[in-house]
Tab-separated table of C-alpha atoms and ligand atoms in Angstrom:
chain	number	residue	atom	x	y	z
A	1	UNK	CA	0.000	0.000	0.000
A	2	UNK	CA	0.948	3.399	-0.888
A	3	UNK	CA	-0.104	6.328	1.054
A	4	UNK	CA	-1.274	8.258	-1.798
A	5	UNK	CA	-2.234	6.049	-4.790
A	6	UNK	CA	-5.358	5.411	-5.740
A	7	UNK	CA	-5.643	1.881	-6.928
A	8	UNK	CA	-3.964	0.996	-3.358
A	9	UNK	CA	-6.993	3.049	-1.890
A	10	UNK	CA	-9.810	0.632	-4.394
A	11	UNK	CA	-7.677	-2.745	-3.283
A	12	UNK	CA	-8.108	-1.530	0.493
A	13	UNK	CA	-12.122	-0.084	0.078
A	14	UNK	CA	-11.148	3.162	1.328
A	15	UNK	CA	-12.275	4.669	-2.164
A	16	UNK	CA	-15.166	2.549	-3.701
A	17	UNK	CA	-15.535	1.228	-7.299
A	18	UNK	CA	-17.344	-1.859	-9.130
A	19	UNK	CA	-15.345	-4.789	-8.191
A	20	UNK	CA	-15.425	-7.693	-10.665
A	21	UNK	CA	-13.277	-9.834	-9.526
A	22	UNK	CA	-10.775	-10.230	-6.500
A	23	UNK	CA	-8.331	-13.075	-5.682
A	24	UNK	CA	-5.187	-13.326	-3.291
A	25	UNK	CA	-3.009	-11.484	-6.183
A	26	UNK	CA	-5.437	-9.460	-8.048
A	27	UNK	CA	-8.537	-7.150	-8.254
A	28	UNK	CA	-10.420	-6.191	-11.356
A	29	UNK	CA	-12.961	-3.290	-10.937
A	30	UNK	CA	-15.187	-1.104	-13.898
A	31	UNK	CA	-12.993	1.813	-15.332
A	32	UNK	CA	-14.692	5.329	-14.041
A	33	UNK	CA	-14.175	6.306	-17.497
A	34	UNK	CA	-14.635	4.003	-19.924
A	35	UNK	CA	-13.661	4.123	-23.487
A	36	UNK	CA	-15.680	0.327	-24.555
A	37	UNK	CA	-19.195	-1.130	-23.740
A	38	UNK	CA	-16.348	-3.603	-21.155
A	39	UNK	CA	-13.731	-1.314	-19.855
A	40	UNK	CA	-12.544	-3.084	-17.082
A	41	UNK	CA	-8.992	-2.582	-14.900
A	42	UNK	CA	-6.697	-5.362	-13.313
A	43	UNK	CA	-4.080	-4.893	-10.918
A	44	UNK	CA	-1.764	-6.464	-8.690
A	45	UNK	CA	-2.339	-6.159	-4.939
A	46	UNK	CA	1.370	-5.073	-5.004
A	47	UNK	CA	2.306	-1.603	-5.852
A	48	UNK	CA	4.238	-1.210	-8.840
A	49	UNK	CA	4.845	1.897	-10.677
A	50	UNK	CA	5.322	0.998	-14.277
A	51	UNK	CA	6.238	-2.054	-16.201
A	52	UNK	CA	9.751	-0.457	-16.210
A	53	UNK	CA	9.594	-1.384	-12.315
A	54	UNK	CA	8.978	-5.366	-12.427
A	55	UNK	CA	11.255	-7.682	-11.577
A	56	UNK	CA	11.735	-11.362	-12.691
A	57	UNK	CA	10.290	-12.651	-9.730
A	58	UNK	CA	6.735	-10.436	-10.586
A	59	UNK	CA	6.657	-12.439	-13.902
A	60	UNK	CA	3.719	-14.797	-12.249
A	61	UNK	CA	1.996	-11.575	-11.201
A	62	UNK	CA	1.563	-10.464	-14.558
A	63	UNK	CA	0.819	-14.024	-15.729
A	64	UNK	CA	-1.575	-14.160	-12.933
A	65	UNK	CA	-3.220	-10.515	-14.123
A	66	UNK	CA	-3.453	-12.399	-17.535
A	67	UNK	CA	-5.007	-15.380	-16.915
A	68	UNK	CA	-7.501	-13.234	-15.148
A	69	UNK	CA	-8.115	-10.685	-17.878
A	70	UNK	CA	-9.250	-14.226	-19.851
A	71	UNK	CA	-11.017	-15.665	-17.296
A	72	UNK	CA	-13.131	-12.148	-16.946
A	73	UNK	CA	-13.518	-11.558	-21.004
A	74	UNK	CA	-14.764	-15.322	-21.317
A	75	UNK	CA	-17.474	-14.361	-18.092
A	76	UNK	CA	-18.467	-11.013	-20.138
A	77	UNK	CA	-18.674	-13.532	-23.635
A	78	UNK	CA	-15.915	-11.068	-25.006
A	79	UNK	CA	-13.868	-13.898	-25.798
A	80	UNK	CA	-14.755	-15.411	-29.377
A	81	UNK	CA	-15.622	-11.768	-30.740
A	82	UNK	CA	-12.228	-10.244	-29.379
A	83	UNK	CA	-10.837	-7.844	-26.865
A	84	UNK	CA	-7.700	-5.762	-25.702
A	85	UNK	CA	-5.430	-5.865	-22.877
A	86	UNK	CA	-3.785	-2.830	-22.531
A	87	UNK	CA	-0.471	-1.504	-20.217
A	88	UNK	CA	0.363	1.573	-20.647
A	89	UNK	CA	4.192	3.164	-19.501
A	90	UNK	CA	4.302	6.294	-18.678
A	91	UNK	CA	3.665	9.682	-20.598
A	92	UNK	CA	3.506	8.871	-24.243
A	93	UNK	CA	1.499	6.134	-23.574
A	94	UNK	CA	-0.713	7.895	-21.526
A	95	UNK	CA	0.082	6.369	-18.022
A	96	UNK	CA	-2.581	8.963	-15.877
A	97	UNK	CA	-2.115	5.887	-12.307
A	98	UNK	CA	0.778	5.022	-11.431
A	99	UNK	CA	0.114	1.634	-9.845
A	100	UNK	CA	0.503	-0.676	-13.054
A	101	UNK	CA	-2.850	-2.405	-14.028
A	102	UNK	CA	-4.174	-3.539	-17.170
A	103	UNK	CA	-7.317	-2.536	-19.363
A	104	UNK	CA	-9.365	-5.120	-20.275
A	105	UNK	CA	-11.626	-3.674	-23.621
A	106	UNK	CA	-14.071	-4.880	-25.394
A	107	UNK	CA	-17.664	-5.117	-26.490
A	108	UNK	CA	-17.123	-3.274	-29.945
A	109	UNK	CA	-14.975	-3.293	-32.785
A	110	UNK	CA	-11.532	-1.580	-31.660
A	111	UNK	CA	-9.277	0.692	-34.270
A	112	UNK	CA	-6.061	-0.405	-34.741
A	113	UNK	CA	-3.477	1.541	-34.444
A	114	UNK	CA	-4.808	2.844	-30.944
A	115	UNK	CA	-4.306	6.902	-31.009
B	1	AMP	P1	-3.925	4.842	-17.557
B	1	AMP	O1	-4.214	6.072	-18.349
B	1	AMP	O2	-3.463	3.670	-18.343
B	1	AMP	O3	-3.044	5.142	-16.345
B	1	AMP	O4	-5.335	4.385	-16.990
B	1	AMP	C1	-5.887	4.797	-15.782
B	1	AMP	C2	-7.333	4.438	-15.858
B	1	AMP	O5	-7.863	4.431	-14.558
B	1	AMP	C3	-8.167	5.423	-16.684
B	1	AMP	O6	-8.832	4.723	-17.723
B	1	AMP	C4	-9.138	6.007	-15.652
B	1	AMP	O7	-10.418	6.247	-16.193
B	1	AMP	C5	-9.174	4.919	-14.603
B	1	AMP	N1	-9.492	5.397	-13.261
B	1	AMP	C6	-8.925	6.437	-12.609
B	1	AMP	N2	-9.468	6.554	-11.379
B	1	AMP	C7	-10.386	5.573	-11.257
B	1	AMP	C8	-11.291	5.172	-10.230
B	1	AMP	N3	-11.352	5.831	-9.056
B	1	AMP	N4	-12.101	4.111	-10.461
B	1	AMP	C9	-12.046	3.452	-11.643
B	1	AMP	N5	-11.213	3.781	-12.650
B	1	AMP	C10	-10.407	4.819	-12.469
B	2	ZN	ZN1	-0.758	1.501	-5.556
């Protein structure tokens, strides 16, 4: 937990938001602002900046985040039609929380290349 950051203040419940899913490593809760009929976001329940801040030994955190990006587009039937999983780094990819997490988008047809 850091002091100041909010995804450490959804993971503890001191600020609310639509949980999806929660497990020993992970929570998934509704973006605030979302930019797909499914905008979801997963993070660890450790605090890490930006994918330039994991180590080898978070490699089964982020494998863990994956498998339950899949296991929440295959509840929302995203699955066979498609989706995105997103991590941004930092400013020119738009990093706005500094706690890394992934988006989880889908529910239309997404442009490629992203903005
Ligand atoms: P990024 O720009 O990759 O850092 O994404 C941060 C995302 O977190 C944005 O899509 C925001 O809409 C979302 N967000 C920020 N604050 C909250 C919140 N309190 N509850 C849910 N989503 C949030
Ligand atoms: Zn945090």
């Amino acid at each position: 937990m850091t002091e100041d950051c909010i995804f450490c203040k959804i993971i503890k419940g001191d600020i609310p938001a639509k949980i999806a899913y929660r497990d020993d490593f992970t929570v998934a809760f509704y973006d605030i602002n979302p930019q797909a009929p499914h905008h979801l976001i997963i993070i660890p329940h450790k605090h890490i900046e930006t994918l330039n801040d994991l180590h080898e030994d978070d490699s089964e955190l982020i494998g863990h985040m994956t498998q339950t990006a899949i296991k929440l587009a295959k509840q929302l039937n995203i699955a066979e039609e498609g989706y995105r999983l997103v991590i941004n780094c930092n400013a020119d990819a738009g990093q706005s929380v500094f706690h890394i997490h992934a988006h989880l988008l889908g529910g239309r047809r997404l442009q490629w290349p992203p903005g």
